[in-house]
């Protein structure tokens, strides 16, 4: 069911606690990629315009429940301030009397940013006392952090139970676009699944087999399927303990008449290093001590063929070891061939990075900000941070 959003409730004058996903990469004390900050701007700007008193809370990195000076949110406040063109007051604590005093002094349209919430051990334990302390700061709770909605933490679930709780605009968009893939995708619906391992994505693969018309498999994950089919892939990345699982997925695809496409050819090399010699071979001719690091041109062509007539495309997982050119070629070529007329949804941190690198991000319908969360959502699981929000 659709969730209430910030647009469905009165926010004027209210103290609004917004859980955002400001888990951004830092480099030398600066935000090196502000995509996640930009993604949160519509909700923050809307709330300010409507005269809400905005209190932002996020985690950054994995500080393990104790303060870590390298993971303070000061660089985030700095960048956010530039993006918004207005002051963002950053506090050095998350809860407590000083924070409460700052919140009391907050005027409509003003913004506070709390310290990294994972500095407190109660966050990931969903500690009721921390949830209470967060609830004391607000009249309304907003979750705009789709990327952490699959975790039941104090700032995603605990506090949401104690106050009226609605979705932010980014969260709403994620739920709408990903929800559509599960409920009513335009057909044909094709999914491209790559990345390193089957074991990360079994649940998604299984669920997708019940939804898609075609399933295109590439990347390290395809190796396990190919080995399961009897090919010798040399020293390629492969999960030998997942061969049965791979066979069962192949059988399920046949049963459901899903057009499951595995690579026909691969780019192979003796090692995963820069400048290494490499060549294209059919899947039955991988040299003994070599490894498959990308899909080959015949595979790209076959994938393109399927994608050209698709009306909905979901893609998670690069098709090769894309961090090291030339093994990014398969991924880049497929990214460039995504049809402009189709609904295209990309999920996964590495996949979004790869598609952005291919220079086609602006042609994509939706780049999901949630890696693990988007996969759990497409597995058909209910995300705890979503379940707790009010229904429309
Ligand atoms: P995402 O972050 O988009 O969900 P994953 O994390 O599942 O994607 O997978 C991305 C990783 O998979 C990348 O680090 C990439 O190098 C790796 N990968 C893809 N294909 C191969 C391959 N053939 N051999 C080794 N690594 C691969
Ligand atoms: Mg990844």
CSV table of C-alpha atoms and ligand atoms in Angstrom, one decimal:
chain,number,residue,atom,x,y,z
A,1,UNK,CA,0.0,0.0,0.0
A,2,UNK,CA,1.2,3.6,-0.7
A,3,UNK,CA,2.7,5.5,2.2
A,4,UNK,CA,1.8,9.0,3.4
A,5,UNK,CA,4.4,11.5,2.4
A,6,UNK,CA,5.4,14.9,3.7
A,7,UNK,CA,2.9,16.3,1.3
A,8,UNK,CA,0.0,14.5,3.0
A,9,UNK,CA,0.5,16.1,6.5
A,10,UNK,CA,0.7,19.5,8.0
A,11,UNK,CA,4.3,20.4,8.7
A,12,UNK,CA,4.1,24.2,9.3
A,13,UNK,CA,5.8,25.2,12.5
A,14,UNK,CA,6.4,21.5,13.5
A,15,UNK,CA,9.6,20.1,14.6
A,16,UNK,CA,10.3,17.5,11.9
A,17,UNK,CA,13.0,14.9,12.4
A,18,UNK,CA,14.1,13.6,9.0
A,19,UNK,CA,16.1,10.4,8.7
A,20,UNK,CA,18.3,11.0,5.7
A,21,UNK,CA,21.0,8.8,4.1
A,22,UNK,CA,24.1,11.0,4.2
A,23,UNK,CA,26.4,8.0,4.2
A,24,UNK,CA,28.7,9.6,1.6
A,25,UNK,CA,32.3,9.0,0.7
A,26,UNK,CA,34.8,11.4,2.3
A,27,UNK,CA,38.2,12.3,1.0
A,28,UNK,CA,40.7,14.5,2.9
A,29,UNK,CA,37.9,15.9,5.0
A,30,UNK,CA,35.6,16.7,2.1
A,31,UNK,CA,32.5,15.0,0.6
A,32,UNK,CA,33.9,13.4,-2.6
A,33,UNK,CA,30.5,12.3,-4.0
A,34,UNK,CA,27.5,14.3,-3.1
A,35,UNK,CA,24.9,12.3,-5.0
A,36,UNK,CA,23.1,11.3,-1.8
A,37,UNK,CA,23.0,14.8,-0.5
A,38,UNK,CA,21.5,16.0,-3.7
A,39,UNK,CA,18.9,13.2,-3.6
A,40,UNK,CA,17.7,14.5,-0.2
A,41,UNK,CA,17.3,18.1,-1.3
A,42,UNK,CA,13.7,18.0,-2.5
A,43,UNK,CA,12.4,16.9,0.9
A,44,UNK,CA,14.6,19.3,2.9
A,45,UNK,CA,13.7,22.2,0.6
A,46,UNK,CA,10.0,21.3,0.7
A,47,UNK,CA,9.9,21.2,4.5
A,48,UNK,CA,11.8,24.5,4.8
A,49,UNK,CA,9.4,26.2,2.3
A,50,UNK,CA,6.4,24.9,4.2
A,51,UNK,CA,7.8,26.5,7.4
A,52,UNK,CA,8.9,23.3,9.2
A,53,UNK,CA,11.7,23.3,11.7
A,54,UNK,CA,14.0,20.7,10.2
A,55,UNK,CA,16.2,18.3,12.2
A,56,UNK,CA,18.3,15.9,10.1
A,57,UNK,CA,19.7,12.6,11.3
A,58,UNK,CA,22.0,10.2,9.4
A,59,UNK,CA,24.7,7.7,9.9
A,60,UNK,CA,28.1,7.7,8.1
A,61,UNK,CA,30.3,4.7,7.8
A,62,UNK,CA,30.6,2.1,10.5
A,63,UNK,CA,31.8,3.8,13.7
A,64,UNK,CA,30.7,0.7,15.8
A,65,UNK,CA,28.8,2.7,18.4
A,66,UNK,CA,31.5,5.1,19.5
A,67,UNK,CA,32.6,8.5,18.3
A,68,UNK,CA,35.2,8.4,15.5
A,69,UNK,CA,36.6,11.8,14.6
A,70,UNK,CA,37.0,10.8,10.9
A,71,UNK,CA,33.3,10.1,10.6
A,72,UNK,CA,31.9,13.3,12.1
A,73,UNK,CA,29.2,14.9,9.9
A,74,UNK,CA,30.9,18.4,9.6
A,75,UNK,CA,32.0,17.9,6.0
A,76,UNK,CA,28.4,16.8,5.2
A,77,UNK,CA,27.0,20.0,6.8
A,78,UNK,CA,29.5,22.1,4.9
A,79,UNK,CA,28.5,20.6,1.5
A,80,UNK,CA,24.8,20.5,2.3
A,81,UNK,CA,25.0,24.2,3.1
A,82,UNK,CA,26.5,24.9,-0.3
A,83,UNK,CA,23.9,22.9,-2.1
A,84,UNK,CA,21.0,24.5,-0.2
A,85,UNK,CA,22.4,28.0,-0.3
A,86,UNK,CA,21.4,28.4,3.4
A,87,UNK,CA,22.9,27.7,6.8
A,88,UNK,CA,22.9,24.2,8.2
A,89,UNK,CA,23.7,24.2,11.9
A,90,UNK,CA,25.7,21.0,12.8
A,91,UNK,CA,25.6,19.7,16.4
A,92,UNK,CA,28.3,17.6,18.0
A,93,UNK,CA,25.8,15.3,19.6
A,94,UNK,CA,22.7,13.3,18.5
A,95,UNK,CA,20.5,13.6,21.6
A,96,UNK,CA,20.5,15.1,25.1
A,97,UNK,CA,19.9,18.5,26.8
A,98,UNK,CA,22.2,20.5,24.5
A,99,UNK,CA,20.5,19.1,21.4
A,100,UNK,CA,17.0,19.8,22.9
A,101,UNK,CA,18.0,23.4,23.6
A,102,UNK,CA,19.2,23.8,20.0
A,103,UNK,CA,15.9,22.4,18.7
A,104,UNK,CA,13.9,24.7,21.0
A,105,UNK,CA,15.8,27.7,19.5
A,106,UNK,CA,15.2,26.5,15.9
A,107,UNK,CA,12.9,28.8,13.8
A,108,UNK,CA,10.6,27.7,11.0
A,109,UNK,CA,12.5,27.1,7.8
A,110,UNK,CA,15.8,26.5,9.7
A,111,UNK,CA,17.9,23.3,9.6
A,112,UNK,CA,19.9,21.4,12.2
A,113,UNK,CA,22.0,18.4,11.5
A,114,UNK,CA,22.7,16.0,14.4
A,115,UNK,CA,26.0,14.1,14.8
A,116,UNK,CA,26.5,10.7,13.2
A,117,UNK,CA,23.8,8.6,14.9
A,118,UNK,CA,26.0,5.4,14.8
A,119,UNK,CA,28.3,7.0,17.3
A,120,UNK,CA,25.7,5.8,19.8
A,121,UNK,CA,25.6,2.0,20.4
A,122,UNK,CA,21.8,2.2,20.8
A,123,UNK,CA,21.3,3.0,17.1
A,124,UNK,CA,21.9,-0.3,15.5
A,125,UNK,CA,20.4,-2.1,18.5
A,126,UNK,CA,17.2,-0.1,18.1
A,127,UNK,CA,17.4,0.8,21.8
A,128,UNK,CA,14.1,2.1,23.1
A,129,UNK,CA,15.7,4.8,25.2
A,130,UNK,CA,17.5,6.3,22.2
A,131,UNK,CA,14.3,6.1,20.3
A,132,UNK,CA,12.6,8.1,23.1
A,133,UNK,CA,15.4,10.7,23.1
A,134,UNK,CA,15.0,11.1,19.4
A,135,UNK,CA,11.2,11.4,19.7
A,136,UNK,CA,11.6,14.1,22.3
A,137,UNK,CA,13.2,16.2,19.5
A,138,UNK,CA,10.2,16.1,17.2
A,139,UNK,CA,6.5,16.3,16.5
A,140,UNK,CA,6.7,14.5,13.2
A,141,UNK,CA,9.1,11.9,11.8
A,142,UNK,CA,10.0,11.6,8.2
A,143,UNK,CA,12.1,8.8,6.6
A,144,UNK,CA,13.9,9.7,3.4
A,145,UNK,CA,16.7,7.2,3.8
A,146,UNK,CA,15.6,4.4,1.6
A,147,UNK,CA,19.1,3.0,1.7
A,148,UNK,CA,18.8,2.1,5.4
A,149,UNK,CA,15.1,1.2,5.4
A,150,UNK,CA,16.0,-2.5,5.5
A,151,UNK,CA,17.5,-2.1,8.9
A,152,UNK,CA,15.4,-1.8,12.1
A,153,UNK,CA,17.4,0.8,14.0
A,154,UNK,CA,16.5,3.5,16.5
A,155,UNK,CA,16.5,6.2,13.9
A,156,UNK,CA,14.6,4.2,11.2
A,157,UNK,CA,12.1,2.2,13.2
A,158,UNK,CA,12.3,2.9,17.0
A,159,UNK,CA,11.5,6.6,16.8
A,160,UNK,CA,9.0,6.1,13.9
A,161,UNK,CA,6.8,4.1,16.3
A,162,UNK,CA,6.6,7.0,18.8
A,163,UNK,CA,5.6,9.8,16.5
A,164,UNK,CA,3.4,10.2,13.4
A,165,UNK,CA,5.7,8.9,10.6
A,166,UNK,CA,5.6,9.6,6.9
A,167,UNK,CA,7.9,9.1,3.8
A,168,UNK,CA,10.1,11.8,2.4
A,169,UNK,CA,9.9,12.5,-1.3
A,170,UNK,CA,13.0,10.4,-2.2
A,171,UNK,CA,11.6,7.5,-0.2
A,172,UNK,CA,8.3,7.9,-1.9
A,173,UNK,CA,9.9,7.9,-5.4
A,174,UNK,CA,11.9,4.8,-4.6
A,175,UNK,CA,8.8,3.0,-3.4
A,176,UNK,CA,6.8,4.0,-6.4
A,177,UNK,CA,9.4,3.1,-9.0
A,178,UNK,CA,10.5,-0.2,-7.4
A,179,UNK,CA,6.9,-1.0,-6.4
A,180,UNK,CA,5.9,-0.7,-10.0
A,181,UNK,CA,8.5,-3.4,-11.0
A,182,UNK,CA,6.8,-5.8,-8.6
A,183,UNK,CA,3.2,-5.0,-9.3
A,184,UNK,CA,2.6,-3.7,-12.8
A,185,UNK,CA,5.7,-3.4,-15.0
A,186,UNK,CA,5.2,-2.6,-18.7
A,187,UNK,CA,6.1,-5.7,-20.7
A,188,UNK,CA,8.4,-7.1,-21.9
A,189,UNK,CA,10.3,-6.8,-18.6
A,190,UNK,CA,14.0,-7.7,-18.7
A,191,UNK,CA,16.3,-7.8,-15.7
A,192,UNK,CA,20.1,-7.7,-16.0
A,193,UNK,CA,21.8,-9.2,-13.0
A,194,UNK,CA,25.6,-9.2,-12.6
A,195,UNK,CA,28.1,-8.5,-9.9
A,196,UNK,CA,30.4,-10.8,-8.1
A,197,UNK,CA,28.3,-13.4,-6.4
A,198,UNK,CA,25.1,-15.4,-6.7
A,199,UNK,CA,25.0,-15.8,-2.9
A,200,UNK,CA,24.4,-12.1,-2.5
A,201,UNK,CA,21.4,-12.2,-4.8
A,202,UNK,CA,19.7,-15.6,-4.6
A,203,UNK,CA,16.6,-14.1,-3.1
A,204,UNK,CA,16.3,-11.4,-5.8
A,205,UNK,CA,17.0,-13.9,-8.6
A,206,UNK,CA,14.3,-16.2,-7.4
A,207,UNK,CA,11.7,-13.5,-7.0
A,208,UNK,CA,12.6,-11.9,-10.4
A,209,UNK,CA,12.1,-15.3,-12.1
A,210,UNK,CA,8.4,-14.9,-11.2
A,211,UNK,CA,8.2,-11.4,-12.6
A,212,UNK,CA,10.4,-10.9,-15.7
A,213,UNK,CA,10.2,-12.1,-19.3
A,214,UNK,CA,13.9,-12.2,-19.7
A,215,UNK,CA,16.8,-12.5,-17.3
A,216,UNK,CA,20.3,-11.6,-18.5
A,217,UNK,CA,23.1,-12.8,-16.3
A,218,UNK,CA,26.7,-11.5,-16.5
A,219,UNK,CA,29.6,-10.7,-14.3
A,220,UNK,CA,31.2,-13.0,-11.8
A,221,UNK,CA,27.8,-14.4,-11.0
A,222,UNK,CA,27.5,-15.8,-14.5
A,223,UNK,CA,30.6,-17.9,-14.0
A,224,UNK,CA,28.9,-20.0,-11.3
A,225,UNK,CA,25.9,-20.6,-13.7
A,226,UNK,CA,28.3,-21.6,-16.5
A,227,UNK,CA,30.3,-24.0,-14.3
A,228,UNK,CA,26.9,-25.4,-13.1
A,229,UNK,CA,26.2,-26.1,-16.8
A,230,UNK,CA,29.5,-28.0,-17.1
A,231,UNK,CA,32.0,-25.4,-18.5
A,232,UNK,CA,35.5,-25.1,-17.2
A,233,UNK,CA,36.2,-21.5,-16.3
A,234,UNK,CA,39.8,-21.8,-15.2
A,235,UNK,CA,40.7,-19.5,-12.4
A,236,UNK,CA,37.5,-17.4,-12.7
A,237,UNK,CA,35.6,-16.2,-9.7
A,238,UNK,CA,33.1,-18.9,-9.0
A,239,UNK,CA,31.1,-20.1,-6.0
A,240,UNK,CA,31.5,-23.9,-6.1
A,241,UNK,CA,29.2,-24.2,-3.1
A,242,UNK,CA,26.4,-22.6,-5.1
A,243,UNK,CA,26.3,-24.9,-8.1
A,244,UNK,CA,23.1,-26.7,-6.9
A,245,UNK,CA,21.5,-23.4,-6.3
A,246,UNK,CA,22.4,-22.2,-9.8
A,247,UNK,CA,21.0,-25.4,-11.4
A,248,UNK,CA,17.8,-25.0,-9.5
A,249,UNK,CA,17.5,-21.4,-10.7
A,250,UNK,CA,18.1,-22.5,-14.3
A,251,UNK,CA,15.4,-25.2,-13.9
A,252,UNK,CA,13.0,-22.7,-12.4
A,253,UNK,CA,13.6,-20.4,-15.4
A,254,UNK,CA,12.8,-23.1,-17.8
A,255,UNK,CA,9.6,-24.0,-15.9
A,256,UNK,CA,8.4,-20.4,-15.9
A,257,UNK,CA,9.4,-19.9,-19.5
A,258,UNK,CA,11.7,-17.1,-18.6
A,259,UNK,CA,14.2,-16.3,-21.4
A,260,UNK,CA,17.4,-16.7,-19.2
A,261,UNK,CA,20.5,-15.6,-21.1
A,262,UNK,CA,24.0,-16.5,-20.0
A,263,UNK,CA,27.2,-15.2,-21.7
A,264,UNK,CA,28.3,-16.9,-24.9
A,265,UNK,CA,31.7,-15.4,-24.8
A,266,UNK,CA,34.0,-13.9,-22.2
A,267,UNK,CA,37.0,-11.6,-22.0
A,268,UNK,CA,39.7,-13.5,-20.2
A,269,UNK,CA,43.1,-12.6,-18.8
A,270,UNK,CA,45.8,-14.3,-16.7
A,271,UNK,CA,45.2,-11.8,-13.9
A,272,UNK,CA,43.1,-8.9,-12.6
A,273,UNK,CA,45.8,-6.2,-13.1
A,274,UNK,CA,46.2,-3.1,-15.3
A,275,UNK,CA,47.7,-3.6,-18.7
A,276,UNK,CA,47.4,-7.3,-18.6
A,277,UNK,CA,47.1,-9.2,-21.9
A,278,UNK,CA,43.5,-10.3,-22.6
A,279,UNK,CA,41.4,-11.9,-25.3
A,280,UNK,CA,37.9,-12.9,-26.1
A,281,UNK,CA,37.0,-16.6,-26.0
A,282,UNK,CA,33.8,-18.6,-26.3
A,283,UNK,CA,32.6,-20.0,-22.9
A,284,UNK,CA,33.9,-23.4,-23.7
A,285,UNK,CA,37.5,-22.2,-24.3
A,286,UNK,CA,38.7,-20.4,-21.2
A,287,UNK,CA,42.4,-21.1,-20.8
A,288,UNK,CA,43.3,-23.2,-17.8
A,289,UNK,CA,45.0,-20.6,-15.7
A,290,UNK,CA,43.1,-17.6,-16.9
A,291,UNK,CA,40.0,-15.9,-15.6
A,292,UNK,CA,36.9,-14.4,-17.0
A,293,UNK,CA,36.7,-10.7,-16.2
A,294,UNK,CA,34.1,-9.4,-18.6
A,295,UNK,CA,31.3,-10.5,-21.0
A,296,UNK,CA,32.4,-10.6,-24.6
A,297,UNK,CA,31.0,-8.8,-27.7
A,298,UNK,CA,28.7,-11.6,-28.8
A,299,UNK,CA,27.1,-11.6,-25.3
A,300,UNK,CA,26.8,-7.8,-25.4
A,301,UNK,CA,25.0,-8.2,-28.8
A,302,UNK,CA,22.7,-10.9,-27.4
A,303,UNK,CA,21.8,-8.7,-24.4
A,304,UNK,CA,21.2,-5.7,-26.7
A,305,UNK,CA,18.9,-7.7,-28.8
A,306,UNK,CA,16.7,-8.5,-25.8
A,307,UNK,CA,16.9,-5.0,-24.3
A,308,UNK,CA,16.0,-3.3,-27.6
A,309,UNK,CA,12.4,-4.5,-27.4
A,310,UNK,CA,12.0,-4.3,-23.5
A,311,UNK,CA,9.7,-1.7,-22.1
A,312,UNK,CA,10.9,-2.2,-18.5
A,313,UNK,CA,14.5,-2.9,-17.5
A,314,UNK,CA,15.9,-3.5,-14.1
A,315,UNK,CA,19.7,-3.7,-13.7
A,316,UNK,CA,21.8,-4.7,-10.7
A,317,UNK,CA,25.4,-5.7,-10.8
A,318,UNK,CA,28.2,-4.8,-13.3
A,319,UNK,CA,28.9,-7.3,-16.1
A,320,UNK,CA,32.6,-7.5,-15.4
A,321,UNK,CA,35.5,-6.4,-13.2
A,322,UNK,CA,34.6,-2.8,-14.3
A,323,UNK,CA,36.9,-1.0,-11.9
A,324,UNK,CA,39.8,-2.0,-14.2
A,325,UNK,CA,39.5,-1.1,-17.9
A,326,UNK,CA,39.3,-2.6,-20.4
A,327,UNK,CA,37.1,-5.0,-18.3
A,328,UNK,CA,34.5,-2.3,-18.0
A,329,UNK,CA,33.7,-2.5,-21.7
A,330,UNK,CA,30.8,-5.0,-21.6
A,331,UNK,CA,29.1,-3.0,-18.8
A,332,UNK,CA,29.6,0.3,-20.6
A,333,UNK,CA,28.4,-1.0,-24.0
A,334,UNK,CA,25.2,-2.4,-22.4
A,335,UNK,CA,24.7,0.8,-20.4
A,336,UNK,CA,24.9,2.8,-23.7
A,337,UNK,CA,22.4,0.6,-25.4
A,338,UNK,CA,19.6,0.9,-22.8
A,339,UNK,CA,16.7,2.0,-24.9
A,340,UNK,CA,15.5,5.6,-24.2
A,341,UNK,CA,11.8,4.7,-24.5
A,342,UNK,CA,11.9,2.0,-21.7
A,343,UNK,CA,11.5,2.4,-18.0
A,344,UNK,CA,15.0,1.8,-16.8
A,345,UNK,CA,15.8,1.3,-13.1
A,346,UNK,CA,19.3,0.8,-11.8
A,347,UNK,CA,20.0,-0.5,-8.3
A,348,UNK,CA,23.3,-1.2,-6.5
A,349,UNK,CA,26.2,1.1,-5.6
A,350,UNK,CA,28.6,-0.3,-8.1
A,351,UNK,CA,26.1,-0.5,-10.9
A,352,UNK,CA,25.1,3.1,-10.4
A,353,UNK,CA,28.8,4.1,-10.4
A,354,UNK,CA,29.4,2.1,-13.6
A,355,UNK,CA,26.4,3.5,-15.4
A,356,UNK,CA,27.4,7.0,-14.4
A,357,UNK,CA,30.9,6.3,-15.6
A,358,UNK,CA,29.4,5.2,-19.0
A,359,UNK,CA,27.9,8.7,-19.2
A,360,UNK,CA,24.3,7.7,-19.6
A,361,UNK,CA,23.0,8.4,-16.1
A,362,UNK,CA,20.8,11.2,-17.4
A,363,UNK,CA,18.9,8.8,-19.7
A,364,UNK,CA,18.0,6.4,-16.9
A,365,UNK,CA,14.5,6.6,-15.4
A,366,UNK,CA,15.6,5.9,-11.9
A,367,UNK,CA,19.0,5.4,-10.2
A,368,UNK,CA,18.1,3.8,-6.9
A,369,UNK,CA,19.9,5.2,-3.8
A,370,UNK,CA,19.4,1.9,-1.9
A,371,UNK,CA,21.8,-0.9,-2.7
A,372,UNK,CA,20.9,-3.7,-0.2
A,373,UNK,CA,17.5,-2.1,0.4
A,374,UNK,CA,16.5,-2.1,-3.2
A,375,UNK,CA,17.5,-5.8,-3.5
A,376,UNK,CA,15.5,-6.8,-0.3
A,377,UNK,CA,12.6,-4.8,-1.7
A,378,UNK,CA,12.7,-6.7,-5.0
A,379,UNK,CA,13.0,-10.0,-3.1
A,380,UNK,CA,9.5,-9.1,-2.0
A,381,UNK,CA,10.5,-8.5,1.6
A,382,UNK,CA,8.8,-5.8,3.7
A,383,UNK,CA,11.4,-3.3,4.8
A,384,UNK,CA,11.0,-2.5,8.5
A,385,UNK,CA,11.7,1.2,7.9
A,386,UNK,CA,8.9,1.3,5.4
A,387,UNK,CA,6.4,-0.9,7.2
A,388,UNK,CA,6.4,1.5,10.1
A,389,UNK,CA,5.3,4.5,8.0
A,390,UNK,CA,1.7,5.5,7.9
A,391,UNK,CA,-0.4,4.2,5.0
A,392,UNK,CA,-2.1,6.7,2.7
B,1,LIG,P1,26.3,-3.6,-6.8
B,1,LIG,O1,27.1,-2.8,-5.8
B,1,LIG,O2,25.9,-2.8,-8.0
B,1,LIG,O3,25.1,-4.3,-6.1
B,1,LIG,P2,28.0,-5.9,-6.6
B,1,LIG,O4,28.6,-5.3,-5.4
B,1,LIG,O5,27.1,-7.1,-6.5
B,1,LIG,O6,27.2,-4.7,-7.4
B,1,LIG,O7,29.1,-6.4,-7.7
B,1,LIG,C1,30.1,-5.5,-8.1
B,1,LIG,C2,31.4,-6.2,-8.1
B,1,LIG,O8,31.4,-7.3,-8.8
B,1,LIG,C3,32.4,-5.2,-8.6
B,1,LIG,O9,33.5,-5.0,-7.6
B,1,LIG,C4,33.0,-6.0,-9.8
B,1,LIG,O10,34.4,-5.8,-10.1
B,1,LIG,C5,32.7,-7.4,-9.5
B,1,LIG,N1,32.7,-8.3,-10.6
B,1,LIG,C6,31.8,-8.3,-11.6
B,1,LIG,N2,32.2,-9.3,-12.6
B,1,LIG,C7,33.3,-9.8,-12.1
B,1,LIG,C8,34.2,-10.9,-12.6
B,1,LIG,N3,33.9,-11.5,-13.8
B,1,LIG,N4,35.3,-11.2,-11.9
B,1,LIG,C9,35.5,-10.5,-10.8
B,1,LIG,N5,34.8,-9.6,-10.2
B,1,LIG,C10,33.7,-9.2,-10.9
B,2,LIG,MG1,28.7,-3.5,-4.4
